[in-house]
Coordinates of C-alpha atoms (C1' of nucleotides) in Angstrom, one line a residue:
Chain A
M3 CA 106.1 42.3 144.2
T4 CA 105.0 41.5 140.7
V5 CA 103.4 38.4 142.2
T6 CA 99.8 38.8 141.5
T7 CA 98.7 35.2 141.4
H8 CA 100.1 33.8 144.6
A9 CA 102.2 30.7 144.7
P10 CA 101.0 27.7 146.7
P11 CA 102.0 28.3 150.3
L12 CA 105.3 26.7 151.4
V13 CA 105.2 26.4 155.1
V14 CA 108.5 26.2 157.0
A15 CA 108.9 25.9 160.7
D16 CA 112.3 27.6 161.1
L17 CA 115.2 29.1 159.3
D18 CA 116.9 25.7 158.6
S19 CA 113.9 24.2 156.9
A20 CA 113.4 27.4 155.0
I21 CA 116.9 27.1 153.7
R22 CA 116.5 23.4 152.9
A23 CA 113.3 24.1 151.0
L24 CA 114.9 26.8 149.0
R25 CA 117.9 24.6 148.2
E26 CA 115.6 21.9 147.0
R27 CA 114.1 24.4 144.6
G28 CA 117.5 25.1 143.2
L29 CA 117.9 28.5 144.8
R30 CA 121.1 29.8 146.2
I31 CA 121.4 30.8 149.8
S32 CA 123.1 34.1 149.6
T33 CA 124.0 36.1 152.7
S34 CA 121.3 38.6 152.0
R35 CA 118.6 36.0 151.3
R36 CA 119.5 34.4 154.6
L37 CA 119.4 37.8 156.4
V38 CA 116.0 38.6 155.1
L39 CA 114.7 35.2 156.1
E40 CA 116.2 35.6 159.6
A41 CA 114.6 39.0 159.9
L42 CA 111.2 37.7 158.9
F43 CA 111.4 34.8 161.4
A44 CA 112.2 37.4 164.1
A45 CA 109.4 39.8 163.1
E46 CA 106.2 39.8 165.1
Q47 CA 104.2 41.7 162.6
P48 CA 104.5 42.1 158.8
V49 CA 107.3 44.4 157.8
S50 CA 108.0 46.6 154.8
A51 CA 111.1 46.3 152.7
E52 CA 112.6 49.7 153.6
P53 CA 113.3 49.1 157.3
L54 CA 114.4 45.6 156.5
A55 CA 117.0 46.9 154.1
R56 CA 118.1 49.6 156.5
D57 CA 118.4 47.3 159.5
L58 CA 120.2 44.6 157.6
G59 CA 122.5 46.9 155.8
L60 CA 121.2 45.8 152.4
D61 CA 120.2 47.7 149.4
P62 CA 116.4 48.1 149.1
S63 CA 116.4 46.6 145.6
S64 CA 118.1 43.5 146.9
V65 CA 115.5 43.2 149.6
Y66 CA 112.7 43.6 147.2
R67 CA 114.3 41.0 145.0
S68 CA 114.7 38.5 147.8
L69 CA 111.2 39.1 149.0
E70 CA 109.9 38.6 145.5
T71 CA 111.8 35.4 145.2
L72 CA 110.5 34.1 148.5
E73 CA 107.0 35.1 147.6
R74 CA 107.2 33.5 144.2
H75 CA 108.1 30.3 146.0
G76 CA 105.3 30.6 148.5
L77 CA 107.4 31.2 151.7
V78 CA 106.4 34.8 152.0
R79 CA 103.3 36.9 151.3
H80 CA 102.7 40.6 151.3
V81 CA 99.6 42.5 152.5
H82 CA 98.4 46.0 152.2
L83 CA 96.8 47.4 155.3
G84 CA 96.0 50.8 153.8
H85 CA 98.1 53.3 151.9
G86 CA 101.8 52.9 152.3
P87 CA 104.2 50.2 151.5
G88 CA 103.4 46.6 151.2
L89 CA 104.1 44.5 154.3
Y90 CA 105.8 41.2 154.2
A91 CA 105.5 38.1 156.4
L92 CA 106.4 34.5 156.3
V93 CA 103.6 32.1 155.4
A94 CA 103.0 30.5 158.8
D95 CA 101.7 27.0 159.4
R96 CA 98.3 28.6 159.7
E97 CA 97.9 31.2 156.9
L98 CA 97.1 34.6 158.3
E99 CA 94.7 37.3 157.0
Y100 CA 94.4 40.7 158.5
L101 CA 91.9 43.1 159.9
C102 CA 93.0 46.6 160.2
C103 CA 91.4 49.6 161.9
E104 CA 91.6 52.6 159.7
R105 CA 91.3 55.0 162.6
C106 CA 93.7 53.7 165.2
G107 CA 95.8 51.5 163.0
A108 CA 95.3 48.4 165.0
V109 CA 96.2 45.2 163.1
T110 CA 94.5 42.0 164.0
P111 CA 95.9 38.9 162.3
V112 CA 93.5 36.0 162.2
E113 CA 94.0 32.5 161.0
A114 CA 92.5 32.2 157.5
E115 CA 90.0 29.5 158.5
R116 CA 88.4 31.8 161.0
L117 CA 87.3 33.8 158.0
D118 CA 85.8 30.9 156.3
P119 CA 82.2 31.8 157.4
V120 CA 82.7 35.2 155.9
R121 CA 84.0 33.6 152.7
A122 CA 81.1 31.3 152.6
Q123 CA 78.7 34.2 152.9
I124 CA 80.4 36.0 150.1
R125 CA 80.5 32.9 147.9
A126 CA 76.8 32.2 148.5
Q127 CA 75.8 35.7 147.8
F128 CA 78.1 36.8 145.0
G129 CA 79.8 33.7 143.7
Y130 CA 83.2 35.0 144.6
E131 CA 85.9 33.1 146.4
A132 CA 87.3 35.9 148.5
C133 CA 90.9 36.1 149.7
F134 CA 92.0 38.7 152.3
T135 CA 95.7 37.9 152.1
H136 CA 96.5 40.7 149.7
F137 CA 94.2 43.4 150.9
A138 CA 93.3 43.5 154.6
I139 CA 89.8 43.9 155.8
V140 CA 89.7 47.5 156.6
G141 CA 87.3 49.1 159.0
L142 CA 86.8 50.3 162.5
C143 CA 87.9 48.2 165.5
R144 CA 85.4 47.7 168.3
S145 CA 86.6 50.7 170.3
C146 CA 86.9 53.1 167.4
A147 CA 83.5 52.0 166.1
T148 CA 82.1 52.7 169.5
S149 CA 83.6 56.2 169.9
A150 CA 82.7 57.0 166.3
A151 CA 79.1 56.1 167.1
T152 CA 79.1 58.1 170.3
A153 CA 80.6 61.1 168.6
A154 CA 77.7 61.1 166.0
Chain B
M8 CA 94.0 61.1 148.1
T9 CA 95.3 62.0 151.5
V10 CA 91.7 61.3 152.5
T11 CA 92.0 58.4 155.0
T12 CA 89.0 58.9 157.1
H13 CA 86.2 59.4 154.6
A14 CA 83.9 62.3 154.7
P15 CA 80.2 61.6 155.2
P16 CA 78.7 60.8 151.8
L17 CA 77.2 63.7 149.9
V18 CA 74.8 62.2 147.4
V19 CA 74.0 64.2 144.3
A20 CA 71.7 63.2 141.5
D21 CA 73.2 65.2 138.6
L22 CA 75.8 67.8 137.7
D23 CA 73.6 70.7 138.7
S24 CA 72.9 69.5 142.2
A25 CA 76.6 68.6 142.5
I26 CA 77.5 72.2 141.6
R27 CA 74.9 73.6 143.9
A28 CA 76.1 71.4 146.8
L29 CA 79.7 72.6 146.2
R30 CA 78.7 76.2 146.0
E31 CA 76.8 75.8 149.3
R32 CA 80.0 74.6 150.8
G33 CA 81.8 77.7 149.6
L34 CA 83.8 76.0 146.8
R35 CA 84.4 77.7 143.5
I36 CA 83.2 76.0 140.4
S37 CA 86.2 76.2 138.1
T38 CA 86.2 74.9 134.6
S39 CA 88.4 71.9 135.6
R40 CA 86.3 71.1 138.6
R41 CA 83.2 71.1 136.4
L42 CA 84.9 69.0 133.7
V43 CA 86.0 66.4 136.3
L44 CA 82.5 66.2 137.6
E45 CA 81.0 65.8 134.1
A46 CA 83.5 63.0 133.4
L47 CA 82.6 61.2 136.6
F48 CA 78.9 61.5 135.8
A49 CA 79.5 60.1 132.4
A50 CA 81.7 57.2 133.6
E51 CA 80.2 53.7 133.9
Q52 CA 83.0 52.4 136.1
P53 CA 85.5 54.0 138.5
V54 CA 88.3 55.8 136.6
S55 CA 91.8 56.7 137.5
A56 CA 93.2 60.2 137.5
E57 CA 95.5 59.9 134.6
P58 CA 93.1 59.1 131.7
L59 CA 90.7 61.7 133.2
A60 CA 93.5 64.3 132.9
R61 CA 94.4 63.2 129.4
D62 CA 90.9 63.1 128.1
L63 CA 90.0 66.4 129.6
G64 CA 93.2 68.2 128.7
L65 CA 94.0 69.0 132.3
D66 CA 97.1 68.6 134.3
P67 CA 97.2 65.4 136.3
S68 CA 98.0 67.4 139.5
S69 CA 94.9 69.5 139.0
V70 CA 92.8 66.4 138.5
Y71 CA 94.2 64.9 141.7
R72 CA 93.5 68.1 143.5
S73 CA 89.9 68.3 142.2
L74 CA 89.3 64.6 143.1
E75 CA 90.7 65.2 146.5
T76 CA 88.5 68.2 147.1
L77 CA 85.4 66.3 145.9
E78 CA 86.4 63.3 148.0
R79 CA 86.9 65.5 151.1
H80 CA 83.4 66.8 150.6
G81 CA 82.0 63.3 150.3
L82 CA 80.9 63.5 146.6
V83 CA 83.6 61.1 145.4
R84 CA 85.3 58.1 146.7
H85 CA 88.3 56.1 145.5
V86 CA 88.8 52.3 145.5
H87 CA 91.8 50.1 145.0
L88 CA 91.0 46.9 143.1
G89 CA 94.5 45.6 143.2
H90 CA 97.9 47.1 142.4
G91 CA 97.8 50.1 140.1
P92 CA 96.3 53.5 140.5
G93 CA 93.3 54.4 142.7
L94 CA 90.0 54.5 140.9
Y95 CA 87.5 57.3 141.5
A96 CA 83.7 57.3 141.3
L97 CA 80.9 59.5 142.4
V98 CA 79.1 58.5 145.6
A99 CA 75.9 57.2 144.2
D100 CA 72.6 57.3 145.9
R101 CA 73.3 53.8 146.9
E102 CA 76.9 53.6 148.0
L103 CA 78.9 51.0 146.1
E104 CA 81.5 48.5 147.2
Y105 CA 83.4 46.3 144.8
L106 CA 84.3 42.7 144.3
C107 CA 87.2 42.1 141.9
C108 CA 88.5 38.9 140.4
E109 CA 92.3 38.8 140.6
R110 CA 92.5 36.5 137.8
C111 CA 90.3 37.9 135.0
G112 CA 90.0 41.4 136.4
A113 CA 86.2 41.3 136.5
V114 CA 84.8 44.1 138.6
T115 CA 81.4 43.6 140.4
P116 CA 80.0 46.7 142.0
V117 CA 77.4 45.9 144.7
E118 CA 75.2 48.2 146.7
A119 CA 76.8 48.5 150.2
E120 CA 73.7 47.1 152.0
R121 CA 74.0 43.8 150.1
L122 CA 77.3 43.4 152.0
D123 CA 75.6 44.0 155.4
P124 CA 75.3 40.2 156.1
V125 CA 79.1 39.9 155.5
R126 CA 79.7 42.9 157.7
A127 CA 77.4 41.4 160.4
Q128 CA 79.4 38.2 160.3
I129 CA 82.7 40.1 160.7
R130 CA 81.3 42.3 163.4
A131 CA 80.0 39.3 165.4
Q132 CA 83.2 37.4 165.1
F133 CA 85.9 40.0 165.3
G134 CA 84.2 43.1 166.5
Y135 CA 85.3 45.1 163.4
E136 CA 83.0 47.3 161.4
A137 CA 84.3 46.4 158.0
C138 CA 84.2 48.8 155.1
F139 CA 85.0 47.7 151.5
T140 CA 84.8 51.1 149.9
H141 CA 88.6 51.6 150.0
F142 CA 89.9 48.2 149.3
A143 CA 87.8 46.0 147.1
I144 CA 87.0 42.4 148.1
V145 CA 89.6 40.5 146.0
G146 CA 89.3 36.9 145.0
L147 CA 88.2 34.7 142.2
C148 CA 84.9 35.1 140.4
R149 CA 82.8 32.1 139.9
S150 CA 84.1 31.1 136.6
C151 CA 87.8 31.6 137.5
A152 CA 87.3 29.7 140.7
T153 CA 85.8 26.9 138.8
S154 CA 88.6 26.7 136.2
A155 CA 91.2 27.0 139.0
A156 CA 89.6 24.1 140.8
T157 CA 89.5 22.0 137.6
A158 CA 93.1 22.8 136.9
A159 CA 94.1 21.5 140.3
Chain C
dA30 C1' 133.7 27.9 135.7
dT31 C1' 129.4 29.6 135.4
dA32 C1' 125.1 31.0 136.3
dC33 C1' 122.7 33.3 139.7
dT34 C1' 122.9 37.6 143.0
dT35 C1' 124.1 41.9 144.6
dG36 C1' 124.8 46.9 144.9
dC37 C1' 124.4 51.1 142.7
dA38 C1' 122.3 54.2 139.8
dA39 C1' 118.8 55.3 137.1
dA40 C1' 114.0 54.6 135.5
dT41 C1' 109.0 53.9 136.5
dG42 C1' 104.4 54.7 138.2
dA43 C1' 101.3 57.1 141.2
dT44 C1' 100.7 60.9 143.6
dT45 C1' 102.0 65.3 146.1
dT46 C1' 103.8 69.9 146.6
dG47 C1' 105.7 74.8 145.7
dC48 C1' 105.0 78.6 143.3
dC49 C1' 103.3 82.0 140.6
dA50 C1' 100.0 83.3 137.1
dG51 C1' 95.1 83.1 136.2
dT52 C1' 90.1 83.3 137.5
dG53 C1' 85.6 82.7 140.0
dT54 C1' 82.8 85.4 143.2
Chain D
dA17 C1' 90.1 93.2 144.6
dC18 C1' 91.3 88.9 146.7
dA19 C1' 91.2 84.5 147.9
dC20 C1' 90.9 80.3 145.8
dT21 C1' 92.6 77.4 141.6
dG22 C1' 95.2 75.7 137.8
dG23 C1' 99.4 74.7 135.2
dC24 C1' 104.1 73.5 135.3
dA25 C1' 108.1 71.7 137.2
dA26 C1' 110.2 69.4 140.7
dA27 C1' 109.8 66.4 144.7
dT28 C1' 108.3 62.2 147.0
dC29 C1' 107.3 57.4 147.9
dA30 C1' 107.2 52.6 146.7
dT31 C1' 109.1 49.7 143.6
dT32 C1' 111.5 48.0 139.5
dT33 C1' 115.2 47.4 136.2
dG34 C1' 119.9 47.6 133.7
dC35 C1' 124.3 46.5 134.3
dA36 C1' 128.8 45.4 135.8
dA37 C1' 131.2 43.2 139.7
dG38 C1' 130.8 39.5 143.3
dT39 C1' 129.8 34.8 144.9
dA40 C1' 127.4 30.3 145.8
dT41 C1' 127.5 25.8 144.0

DNA sequence: ATACTTGCAAATGATTTGCCAGTGT
DNA sequence: ACACTGGCAAATCATTTGCAAGTAT
């Protein structure tokens, strides 16, 4: 994902509208592109390229290429929740950002607007317009924070 | 840096106290360990392993091992500012966290406590105890945010 | 028909590991 | 002396790229 500066989000409700949107952009709908899209629509959580490739019987490089194309067109985004591969997800009607517990690995997706107060705080204090779509907010979830405090 | 759960910070003021602290922990002070420490004390900004190795005439693997040891003992921490290698820095007397502009690459180190209001907001809203020492807060710095808004 | 896509293999970048020779204590 | 370290080479993991063959439009 050489995509550093993200494309404007292109929200699609289902596979058909995704395909329509891609056609409008002059992209071809190859079998593997369709398969990747289907898998992303079926996924509950962000997924990495490798299992996608394995499950779909595609070459990893093709999956990476498809994901990159979809990301470049704003249908897909990838997040890093920690070390390990990037995880890909469709851009939903409400953009999602993630909180991730570095101890238990819990992943909490939240609608971007719910992080606006946090962003406002950061903007006011540091002048940065923060975006948590690429790097998750990492830390300890409530229960891990509690047990860590108890242990201390 | 297989260090996922960070060690408690071990703050050292200078090379000598670093060496003393390591000795107390039963670690040997090899030439390369000393060189890496010196380089970190000299560095203004976090540095990646590769240039450290090159500049010091050490093997990258040795540098990684030294950094990992230092990190495991809480003297060093690594951050990711975006794609690319991890960047290593000594744990200063005031722990630092970073904001990074994804457009111009500006890096703004801030003392951890200055991010406490942000953490409080996140804790109140999501129950997470956030930590930005491993993943920087990525976004647009003031001037890039301004020019981006103008361009739109 | 033609340009865009894929699979396969090989390359890349970052980091890790095995192993034996070297060295700090 | 002896356990801990470093260098070197090779392995690993995630991802990218070159290229010739396949396919959507």
